[in-house]
């Protein structure tokens, strides 16, 4: 029996310990804000926080999630809206919106580690997150607004 | 593509229903109306509490269309946008075409949306007049109220619903459309309705859809187009935890259309279990003739083929005579590989077969095509297929083709439960309807100023027509009409020729379609000619475009496609193309930014989807040959713009999409199988590879709304390679750029 916390709630899981956290979140808990994009840690659509670290849930097994605190996009601004969520709206970042949960979770981890990121910091932190619609310049702008740094 | 779909139906399926036949909806009553309270149009209704329910009948894949068309309705309705609820339509021909493709949603439905809103407003004004016993012309809808200025009376829309519902629906001729000066939402900067949801992960996509009791399917498909299932062994599958059963999907009968590819499915209680079970399948295939397909060999064949004469599809003057007497000739061949759409959400749908009917929730660009394809697969009437449309995690043309929905429906009937089909990324890359690979041969005779006196352009590529006719080898009118036979340069002797070519994989339409390879070849060639003449590239293109005029396009043996629009309403206008080029040059600082070491600008101007676009791209190539794109300027004349905010976002995104296909996109095949599988070997632009910033300059225009989703794509690749040449002297004639060492 695997025990973990998801968005503050204690959960138990007795299925295949090799199942990636992504499919537990999506298929078992119906937390569908976390998206499937590649299944191989290549696109970042499935990014969640595991003990505060941005993590690709599609390549994180339930065995490895045991005992951890997981935060998904649904939990990020649950108490009060995260500044990134406000900035995302301000910049009308989303086109299709599919990758944006992962983008925001990745950016949230960046700002936690580096509250005032440079352009290079943003490139480094966000290069694992693909947006096929091509919203990158607005993602960068929204991160800079949320961080209060100049473009 | 609305228009491809129309060709497919009329030309190949013989159905009487043309997608272009718009059911404008005003006054049509319906059981599935927006609201049961009062629906004067299929596109909208009002509830007694005053909420305006506006139907979005086009699919939302990121363009903002499910917000923007309802804004048009709301504007004419004089609705308070806060009191509007947008409801996504199911597939139904009563809405007109729902095929969200071809950059035509605004072009085809702007008028219909205005009429729907104006109809309801007029009826509310009439209802107030009746209530107050005053002339209707004195009553005016204003921001969700009807006001009577003379008496100072005012009634909320909700109060008038009951009376309005008793009134006859007015004739179109009685409607009073608002003057532009009174527009409340049209042309204004409003956020789309989905922005907030997307910041909370709350948008529901096809991959998020659920039906009670559903099973998850993972499907092992024929590895080669047309391969047949010989045998399979699923004995090891049944030991996988969570697996319920396996099931086979029959192969398609040619032409493949949007049919399921066939294969062996593993059904389980989760996506993960289904995928694990699939790994244990042992399947034997008879590969068939496409098992010998090799994309490298095919490329060589195409590049050889285009050296030979082909079917003449445009012919003015006498190119042979001019070439024979010319002292200066320039020629070049170009090649663009197969490409995959790779939307972030792979194809996904859930479907339930019950009592001879199908209900599906699908990420689809075209719910009516879902109805037709699923009905065809199940042997039922299309009216017995209900297609609910979810949000789409990208589409780019892939999700106009509902093979994955057919898979879910077929499996549901077999297992007696709802079935969810989610393609893995590997499935998506390996079983796409690929953007065609194409070879282009260009030849020009040049005068003493380096200006062409004769122009020859040959193209060979597998046609989208092969989707609908397995024997198709020549290009369709629409493929030829995409930036090829409609080239508007002022050259007296001009010939275009098409060489036949057979498809070996499924060929489909991808964002900007045939414009991608035509624009790359044409504008690259122009760049070469300008360089050979040692002339400024912008000045050279302006010279090629010649005097301001509307160029009548008269191809040989066909009509000019022109997005199915008349050349009277949407002519090929050189003044508009010159204007965007001048704006892009000015805004980018073209005149003052001379090429420096490893840093230069490139340019291309192209008309597509009736919209005029010029792009100036700045590239920087470092001493290790690594390329970055610090800045792109794109000038766009798309006619009337309904949502400048979403128009800019589409063009920004198109610059990234264009960068991906220019720099890194390539699908190859060996032994009939697609080699690439995921974003590691089919890369798309990431944040540091995308243009750092794209400035979009919307050129004010009195022309009718043309299209915005696709036209930003075609000029990007040739502008990038134009810049690379200026920066490094390397001439790129084959995409993707990453195959060429830049230093």
mmCIF file of N, CA, C and O in Angstrom, chain A residues 5-8 21 25 31 34 46-55 68-78 105 112:
data_model
loop_
_atom_site.group_PDB
_atom_site.id
_atom_site.type_symbol
_atom_site.label_atom_id
_atom_site.label_comp_id
_atom_site.label_asym_id
_atom_site.label_seq_id
_atom_site.Cartn_x
_atom_site.Cartn_y
_atom_site.Cartn_z
ATOM 1 N N UNK A 5 0.485 12.275 -0.282
ATOM 2 C CA UNK A 5 -0.435 13.406 -0.135
ATOM 3 C C UNK A 5 -0.577 14.099 -1.478
ATOM 4 O O UNK A 5 0.426 14.380 -2.138
ATOM 5 N N UNK A 6 -1.813 14.360 -1.876
ATOM 6 C CA UNK A 6 -2.049 15.093 -3.113
ATOM 7 C C UNK A 6 -2.835 16.364 -2.782
ATOM 8 O O UNK A 6 -3.936 16.278 -2.242
ATOM 9 N N UNK A 7 -2.253 17.477 -3.061
ATOM 10 C CA UNK A 7 -2.872 18.778 -2.760
ATOM 11 C C UNK A 7 -3.367 18.841 -1.321
ATOM 12 O O UNK A 7 -4.471 19.311 -1.036
ATOM 13 N N UNK A 8 -2.561 18.288 -0.413
ATOM 14 C CA UNK A 8 -2.856 18.365 1.005
ATOM 15 C C UNK A 8 -3.678 17.219 1.558
ATOM 16 O O UNK A 8 -3.778 17.059 2.768
ATOM 17 N N UNK A 21 2.857 8.338 -11.776
ATOM 18 C CA UNK A 21 2.028 9.249 -10.994
ATOM 19 C C UNK A 21 0.985 9.947 -11.875
ATOM 20 O O UNK A 21 -0.160 10.161 -11.467
ATOM 21 N N UNK A 25 -2.978 10.277 -11.029
ATOM 22 C CA UNK A 25 -3.670 11.557 -10.882
ATOM 23 C C UNK A 25 -4.858 11.643 -11.838
ATOM 24 O O UNK A 25 -5.957 12.034 -11.457
ATOM 25 N N UNK A 31 -7.853 14.081 -11.473
ATOM 26 C CA UNK A 31 -7.209 15.402 -11.503
ATOM 27 C C UNK A 31 -6.636 15.582 -12.914
ATOM 28 O O UNK A 31 -5.468 15.287 -13.178
ATOM 29 N N UNK A 34 -3.413 17.950 -14.932
ATOM 30 C CA UNK A 34 -2.076 17.474 -15.283
ATOM 31 C C UNK A 34 -2.186 16.679 -16.575
ATOM 32 O O UNK A 34 -2.960 15.730 -16.650
ATOM 33 N N UNK A 46 3.123 17.270 -18.154
ATOM 34 C CA UNK A 46 2.668 16.537 -16.959
ATOM 35 C C UNK A 46 3.318 17.050 -15.677
ATOM 36 O O UNK A 46 3.277 16.373 -14.661
ATOM 37 N N UNK A 47 3.924 18.239 -15.731
ATOM 38 C CA UNK A 47 4.723 18.712 -14.590
ATOM 39 C C UNK A 47 3.865 18.963 -13.346
ATOM 40 O O UNK A 47 2.854 19.658 -13.406
ATOM 41 N N UNK A 48 4.290 18.385 -12.244
ATOM 42 C CA UNK A 48 3.688 18.628 -10.930
ATOM 43 C C UNK A 48 4.830 18.935 -9.956
ATOM 44 O O UNK A 48 6.004 18.870 -10.337
ATOM 45 N N UNK A 49 4.475 19.275 -8.737
ATOM 46 C CA UNK A 49 5.508 19.434 -7.709
ATOM 47 C C UNK A 49 5.521 18.202 -6.810
ATOM 48 O O UNK A 49 4.478 17.779 -6.324
ATOM 49 N N UNK A 50 6.683 17.614 -6.663
ATOM 50 C CA UNK A 50 6.868 16.515 -5.719
ATOM 51 C C UNK A 50 7.783 17.050 -4.625
ATOM 52 O O UNK A 50 8.937 17.396 -4.889
ATOM 53 N N UNK A 51 7.240 17.157 -3.422
ATOM 54 C CA UNK A 51 7.941 17.824 -2.317
ATOM 55 C C UNK A 51 8.504 19.176 -2.763
ATOM 56 O O UNK A 51 9.646 19.528 -2.470
ATOM 57 N N UNK A 52 7.718 19.886 -3.556
ATOM 58 C CA UNK A 52 8.093 21.239 -3.956
ATOM 59 C C UNK A 52 8.937 21.343 -5.209
ATOM 60 O O UNK A 52 9.153 22.432 -5.728
ATOM 61 N N UNK A 53 9.432 20.210 -5.718
ATOM 62 C CA UNK A 53 10.286 20.224 -6.915
ATOM 63 C C UNK A 53 9.448 19.961 -8.160
ATOM 64 O O UNK A 53 8.636 19.031 -8.181
ATOM 65 N N UNK A 54 9.700 20.745 -9.214
ATOM 66 C CA UNK A 54 9.027 20.467 -10.487
ATOM 67 C C UNK A 54 9.461 19.101 -10.997
ATOM 68 O O UNK A 54 10.656 18.834 -11.127
ATOM 69 N N UNK A 55 8.482 18.245 -11.282
ATOM 70 C CA UNK A 55 8.765 16.843 -11.596
ATOM 71 C C UNK A 55 7.851 16.382 -12.732
ATOM 72 O O UNK A 55 6.681 16.750 -12.766
ATOM 73 N N UNK A 68 5.467 11.055 -0.480
ATOM 74 C CA UNK A 68 5.757 12.416 -0.935
ATOM 75 C C UNK A 68 4.498 13.300 -0.892
ATOM 76 O O UNK A 68 3.377 12.807 -0.869
ATOM 77 N N UNK A 69 4.774 14.597 -0.927
ATOM 78 C CA UNK A 69 3.670 15.561 -1.052
ATOM 79 C C UNK A 69 3.612 16.039 -2.493
ATOM 80 O O UNK A 69 4.578 16.619 -2.994
ATOM 81 N N UNK A 70 2.483 15.809 -3.102
ATOM 82 C CA UNK A 70 2.309 16.155 -4.514
ATOM 83 C C UNK A 70 1.415 17.399 -4.611
ATOM 84 O O UNK A 70 0.369 17.466 -3.950
ATOM 85 N N UNK A 71 1.827 18.354 -5.403
ATOM 86 C CA UNK A 71 0.940 19.479 -5.712
ATOM 87 C C UNK A 71 0.703 19.496 -7.219
ATOM 88 O O UNK A 71 1.660 19.460 -8.000
ATOM 89 N N UNK A 72 -0.566 19.525 -7.606
ATOM 90 C CA UNK A 72 -0.911 19.624 -9.024
ATOM 91 C C UNK A 72 -1.414 21.046 -9.297
ATOM 92 O O UNK A 72 -1.577 21.849 -8.374
ATOM 93 N N UNK A 73 -1.700 21.324 -10.546
ATOM 94 C CA UNK A 73 -2.215 22.637 -10.906
ATOM 95 C C UNK A 73 -3.490 22.962 -10.124
ATOM 96 O O UNK A 73 -3.713 24.115 -9.740
ATOM 97 N N UNK A 74 -4.280 21.928 -9.836
ATOM 98 C CA UNK A 74 -5.526 22.174 -9.087
ATOM 99 C C UNK A 74 -5.225 22.655 -7.672
ATOM 100 O O UNK A 74 -6.035 23.336 -7.053
ATOM 101 N N UNK A 75 -4.039 22.270 -7.152
ATOM 102 C CA UNK A 75 -3.701 22.648 -5.788
ATOM 103 C C UNK A 75 -2.867 23.915 -5.700
ATOM 104 O O UNK A 75 -2.701 24.485 -4.613
ATOM 105 N N UNK A 76 -2.363 24.357 -6.849
ATOM 106 C CA UNK A 76 -1.389 25.470 -6.817
ATOM 107 C C UNK A 76 -1.995 26.748 -6.252
ATOM 108 O O UNK A 76 -1.423 27.375 -5.363
ATOM 109 N N UNK A 77 -3.134 27.114 -6.758
ATOM 110 C CA UNK A 77 -3.739 28.359 -6.298
ATOM 111 C C UNK A 77 -5.006 28.101 -5.514
ATOM 112 O O UNK A 77 -5.926 28.916 -5.521
ATOM 113 N N UNK A 78 -5.058 26.949 -4.850
ATOM 114 C CA UNK A 78 -6.311 26.551 -4.199
ATOM 115 C C UNK A 78 -6.724 27.544 -3.120
ATOM 116 O O UNK A 78 -7.904 27.858 -2.982
ATOM 117 N N UNK A 105 3.274 25.185 -13.544
ATOM 118 C CA UNK A 105 3.918 24.444 -12.450
ATOM 119 C C UNK A 105 5.443 24.553 -12.540
ATOM 120 O O UNK A 105 6.127 24.698 -11.529
ATOM 121 N N UNK A 112 10.149 29.984 -7.083
ATOM 122 C CA UNK A 112 10.453 29.617 -5.701
ATOM 123 C C UNK A 112 11.972 29.570 -5.499
ATOM 124 O O UNK A 112 12.506 30.055 -4.507
#
